[in-house]
mmCIF file of C-alpha atoms in Angstrom:
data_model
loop_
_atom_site.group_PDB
_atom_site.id
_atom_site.type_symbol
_atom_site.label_atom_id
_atom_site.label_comp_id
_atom_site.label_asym_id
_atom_site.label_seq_id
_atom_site.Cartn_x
_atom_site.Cartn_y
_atom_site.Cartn_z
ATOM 1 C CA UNK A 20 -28.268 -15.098 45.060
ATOM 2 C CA UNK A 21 -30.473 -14.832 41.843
ATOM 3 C CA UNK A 22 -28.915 -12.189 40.396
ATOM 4 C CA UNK A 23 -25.360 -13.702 40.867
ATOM 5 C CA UNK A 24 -26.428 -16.993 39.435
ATOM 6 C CA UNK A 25 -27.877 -14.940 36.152
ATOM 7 C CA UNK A 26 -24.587 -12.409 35.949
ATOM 8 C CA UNK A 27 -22.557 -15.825 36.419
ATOM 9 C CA UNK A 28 -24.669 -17.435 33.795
ATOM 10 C CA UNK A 29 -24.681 -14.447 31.316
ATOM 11 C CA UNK A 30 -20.685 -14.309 31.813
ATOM 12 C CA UNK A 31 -20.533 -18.053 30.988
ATOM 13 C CA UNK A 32 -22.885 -17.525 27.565
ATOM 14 C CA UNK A 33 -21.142 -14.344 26.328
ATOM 15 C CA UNK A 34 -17.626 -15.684 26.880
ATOM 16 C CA UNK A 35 -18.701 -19.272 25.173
ATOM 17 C CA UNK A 36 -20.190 -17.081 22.798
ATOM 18 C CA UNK A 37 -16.905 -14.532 21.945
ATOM 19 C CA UNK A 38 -14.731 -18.136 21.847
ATOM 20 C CA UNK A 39 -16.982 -19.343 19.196
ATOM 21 C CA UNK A 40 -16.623 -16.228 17.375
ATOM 22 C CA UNK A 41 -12.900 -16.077 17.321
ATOM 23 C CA UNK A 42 -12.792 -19.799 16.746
ATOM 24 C CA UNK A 43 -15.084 -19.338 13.369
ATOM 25 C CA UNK A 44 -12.606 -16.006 12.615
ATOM 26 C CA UNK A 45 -9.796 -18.004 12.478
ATOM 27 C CA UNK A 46 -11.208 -21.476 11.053
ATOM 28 C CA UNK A 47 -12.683 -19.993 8.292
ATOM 29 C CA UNK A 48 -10.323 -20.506 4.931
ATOM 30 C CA UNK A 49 -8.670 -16.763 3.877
ATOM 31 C CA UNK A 50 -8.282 -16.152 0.093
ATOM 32 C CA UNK A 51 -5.190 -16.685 -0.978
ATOM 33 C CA UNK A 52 -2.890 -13.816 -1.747
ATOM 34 C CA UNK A 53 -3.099 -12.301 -5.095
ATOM 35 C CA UNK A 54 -0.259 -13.568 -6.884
ATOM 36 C CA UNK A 55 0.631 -11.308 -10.289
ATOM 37 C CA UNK A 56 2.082 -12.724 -13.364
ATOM 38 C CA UNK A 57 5.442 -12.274 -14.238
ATOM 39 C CA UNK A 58 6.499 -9.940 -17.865
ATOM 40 C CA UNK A 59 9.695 -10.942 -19.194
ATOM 41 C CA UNK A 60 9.855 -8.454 -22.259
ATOM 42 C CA UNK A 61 12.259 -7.174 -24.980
ATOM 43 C CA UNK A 62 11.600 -4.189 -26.859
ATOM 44 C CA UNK A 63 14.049 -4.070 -29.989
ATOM 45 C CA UNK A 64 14.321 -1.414 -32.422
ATOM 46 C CA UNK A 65 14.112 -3.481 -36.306
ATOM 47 C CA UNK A 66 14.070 -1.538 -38.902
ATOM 48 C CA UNK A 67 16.030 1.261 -41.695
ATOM 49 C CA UNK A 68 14.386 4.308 -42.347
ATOM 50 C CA UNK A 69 15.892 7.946 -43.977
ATOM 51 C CA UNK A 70 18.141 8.579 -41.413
ATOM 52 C CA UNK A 71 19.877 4.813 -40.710
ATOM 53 C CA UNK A 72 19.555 1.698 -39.182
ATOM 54 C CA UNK A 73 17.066 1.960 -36.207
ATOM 55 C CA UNK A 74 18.364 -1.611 -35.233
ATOM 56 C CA UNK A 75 21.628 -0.123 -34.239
ATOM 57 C CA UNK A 76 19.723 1.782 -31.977
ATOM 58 C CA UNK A 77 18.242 2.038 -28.030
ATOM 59 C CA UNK A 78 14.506 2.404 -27.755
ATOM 60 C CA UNK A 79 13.207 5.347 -25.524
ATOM 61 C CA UNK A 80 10.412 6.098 -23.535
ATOM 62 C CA UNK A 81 10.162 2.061 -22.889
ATOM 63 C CA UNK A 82 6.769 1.086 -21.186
ATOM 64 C CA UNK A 83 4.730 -1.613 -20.457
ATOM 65 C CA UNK A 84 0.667 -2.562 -20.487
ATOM 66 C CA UNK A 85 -1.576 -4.865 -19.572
ATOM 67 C CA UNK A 86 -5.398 -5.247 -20.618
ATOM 68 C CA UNK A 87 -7.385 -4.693 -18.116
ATOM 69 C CA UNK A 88 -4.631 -3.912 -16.110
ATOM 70 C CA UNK A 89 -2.530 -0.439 -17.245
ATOM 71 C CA UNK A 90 0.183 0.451 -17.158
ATOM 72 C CA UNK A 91 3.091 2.754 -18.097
ATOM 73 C CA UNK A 92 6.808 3.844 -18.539
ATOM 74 C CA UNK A 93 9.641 1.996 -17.890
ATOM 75 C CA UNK A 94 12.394 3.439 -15.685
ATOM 76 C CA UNK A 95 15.878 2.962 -17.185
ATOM 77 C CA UNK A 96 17.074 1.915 -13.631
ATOM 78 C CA UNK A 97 14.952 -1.574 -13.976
ATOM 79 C CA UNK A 98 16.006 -2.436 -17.671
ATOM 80 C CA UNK A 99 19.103 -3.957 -18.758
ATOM 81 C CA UNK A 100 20.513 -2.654 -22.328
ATOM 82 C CA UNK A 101 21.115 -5.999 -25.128
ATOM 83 C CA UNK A 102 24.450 -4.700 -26.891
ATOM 84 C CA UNK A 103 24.215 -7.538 -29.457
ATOM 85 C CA UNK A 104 20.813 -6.684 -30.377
ATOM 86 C CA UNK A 105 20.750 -2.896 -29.411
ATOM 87 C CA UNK A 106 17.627 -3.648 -27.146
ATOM 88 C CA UNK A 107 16.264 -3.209 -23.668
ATOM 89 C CA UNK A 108 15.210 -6.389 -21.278
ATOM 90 C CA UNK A 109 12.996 -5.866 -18.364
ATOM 91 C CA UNK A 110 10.799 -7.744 -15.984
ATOM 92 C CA UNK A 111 7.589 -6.231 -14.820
ATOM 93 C CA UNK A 112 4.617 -7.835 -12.758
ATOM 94 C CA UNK A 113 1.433 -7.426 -13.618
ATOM 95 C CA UNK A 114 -1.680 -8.155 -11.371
ATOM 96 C CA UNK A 115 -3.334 -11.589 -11.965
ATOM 97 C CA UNK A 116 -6.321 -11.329 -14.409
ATOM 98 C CA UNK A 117 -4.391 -9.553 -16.867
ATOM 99 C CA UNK A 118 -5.528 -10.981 -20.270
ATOM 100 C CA UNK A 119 -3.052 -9.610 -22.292
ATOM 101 C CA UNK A 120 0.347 -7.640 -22.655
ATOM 102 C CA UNK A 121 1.513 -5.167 -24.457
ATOM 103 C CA UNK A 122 5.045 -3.700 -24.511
ATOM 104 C CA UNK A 123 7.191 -0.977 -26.761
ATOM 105 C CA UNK A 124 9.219 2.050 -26.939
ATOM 106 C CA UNK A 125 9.895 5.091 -29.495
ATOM 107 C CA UNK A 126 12.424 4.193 -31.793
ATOM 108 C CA UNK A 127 12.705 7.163 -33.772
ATOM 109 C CA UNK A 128 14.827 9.239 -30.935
ATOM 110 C CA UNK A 129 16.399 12.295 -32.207
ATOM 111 C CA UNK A 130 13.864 13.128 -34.765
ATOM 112 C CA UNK A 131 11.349 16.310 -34.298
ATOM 113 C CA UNK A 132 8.107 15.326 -32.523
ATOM 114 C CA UNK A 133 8.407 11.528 -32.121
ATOM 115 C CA UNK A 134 5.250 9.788 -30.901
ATOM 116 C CA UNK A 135 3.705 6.848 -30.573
ATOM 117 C CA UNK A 136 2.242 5.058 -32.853
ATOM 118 C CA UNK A 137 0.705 1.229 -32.232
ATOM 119 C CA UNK A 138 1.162 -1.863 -29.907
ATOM 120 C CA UNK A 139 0.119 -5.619 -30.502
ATOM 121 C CA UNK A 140 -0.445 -6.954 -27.318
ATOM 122 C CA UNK A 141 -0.227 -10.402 -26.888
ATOM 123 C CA UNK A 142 -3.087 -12.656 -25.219
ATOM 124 C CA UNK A 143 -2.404 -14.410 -21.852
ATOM 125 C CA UNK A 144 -3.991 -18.067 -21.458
ATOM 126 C CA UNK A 145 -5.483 -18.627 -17.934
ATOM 127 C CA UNK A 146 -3.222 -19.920 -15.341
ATOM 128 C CA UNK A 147 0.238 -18.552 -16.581
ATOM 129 C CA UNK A 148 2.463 -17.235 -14.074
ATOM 130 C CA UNK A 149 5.322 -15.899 -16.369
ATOM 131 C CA UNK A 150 4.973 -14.154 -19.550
ATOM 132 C CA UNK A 151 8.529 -13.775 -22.013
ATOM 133 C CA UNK A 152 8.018 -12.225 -25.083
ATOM 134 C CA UNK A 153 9.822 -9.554 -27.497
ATOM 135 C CA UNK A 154 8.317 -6.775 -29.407
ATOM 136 C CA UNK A 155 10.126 -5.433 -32.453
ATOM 137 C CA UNK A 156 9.161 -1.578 -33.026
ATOM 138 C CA UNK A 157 10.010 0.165 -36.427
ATOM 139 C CA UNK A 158 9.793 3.652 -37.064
ATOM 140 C CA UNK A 159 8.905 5.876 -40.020
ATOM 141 C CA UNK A 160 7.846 9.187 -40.736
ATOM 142 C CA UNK A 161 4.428 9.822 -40.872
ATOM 143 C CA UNK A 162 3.368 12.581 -44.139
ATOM 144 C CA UNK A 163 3.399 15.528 -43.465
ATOM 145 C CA UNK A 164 6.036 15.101 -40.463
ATOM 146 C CA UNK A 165 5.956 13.666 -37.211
ATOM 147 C CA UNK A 166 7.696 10.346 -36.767
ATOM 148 C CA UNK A 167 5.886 7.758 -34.989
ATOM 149 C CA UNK A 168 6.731 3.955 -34.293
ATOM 150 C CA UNK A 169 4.452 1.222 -34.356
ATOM 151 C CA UNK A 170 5.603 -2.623 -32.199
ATOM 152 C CA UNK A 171 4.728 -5.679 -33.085
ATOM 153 C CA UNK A 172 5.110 -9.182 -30.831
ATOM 154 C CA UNK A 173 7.654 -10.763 -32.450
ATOM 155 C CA UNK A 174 7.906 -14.103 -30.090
ATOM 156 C CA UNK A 175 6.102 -14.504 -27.209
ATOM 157 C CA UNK A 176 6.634 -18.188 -24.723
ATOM 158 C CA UNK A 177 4.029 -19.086 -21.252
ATOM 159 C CA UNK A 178 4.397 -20.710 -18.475
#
């Protein structure tokens, strides 16, 4: 009779005891999801070099960057082509936290051994959710002969 009474009372604790566990589980607040912040960008090609008017043409290679974030390319497939402006519009998320954003493209296609060169990024405040901003590239050969293109943020809005 002992030993029933202590198995019933042991049954009693643990089960008050697995309740109260579950109830804390599923009392206690969850973080909220991770939300990421929203890149509208706009990578147009500005300038006239040696061989025409870069502004009449498509940037390649489009990507996209965030500090401390990454990044990288852009597939074709997710950008929409600009005919009045010759330029490339696509939306990207990056992961909340991201300070700043950087965006751009090679605008020197069809030359030898295009690269590269430089990217302003532009600085996110705290608490924006969308991100719309343009970067104008230019091109130019670099002595003694690869081409490279350097973007710059030419507007940039927040909300």
């Amino acid at each position: 009779m002992f030993a029933a009474k202590s198995a019933r009372r042991a049954l009693a604790l643990g089960s008050a005891l697995v309740t109260t566990g579950v109830l804390a589980l599923v009392s206690t607040p969850q973080p909220a999801m991770a939300s990421g912040i929203t890149v509208q960008a706009t990578v147009d090609c500005s300038n006239v070099n040696f061989f025409g008017d870069t502004s009449d043409w498509y940037a390649t290679d489009l990507w996209l960057a965030g500090i401390p974030s990454g990044g990288g390319s852009v597939p074709y497939s997710s950008a929409t082509a600009v005919p009045a402006t010759h330029s490339w519009r696509f939306t990207q998320t990056v992961p909340s936290g991201t300070t700043a954003v950087g965006a751009g493209g090679i605008c020197s296609g069809g030359h030898q051994y295009d690269f590269f060169g430089s990217s302003a990024y532009a600085s996110i405040p705290p608490g924006t959710t969308t991100v719309i901003g343009t970067w104008a590239c230019t091109t130019a050969p670099v002595y003694p002969g690869p081409w490279q293109t350097n973007c710059t943020v030419q507007s940039v809005s927040y909300s």
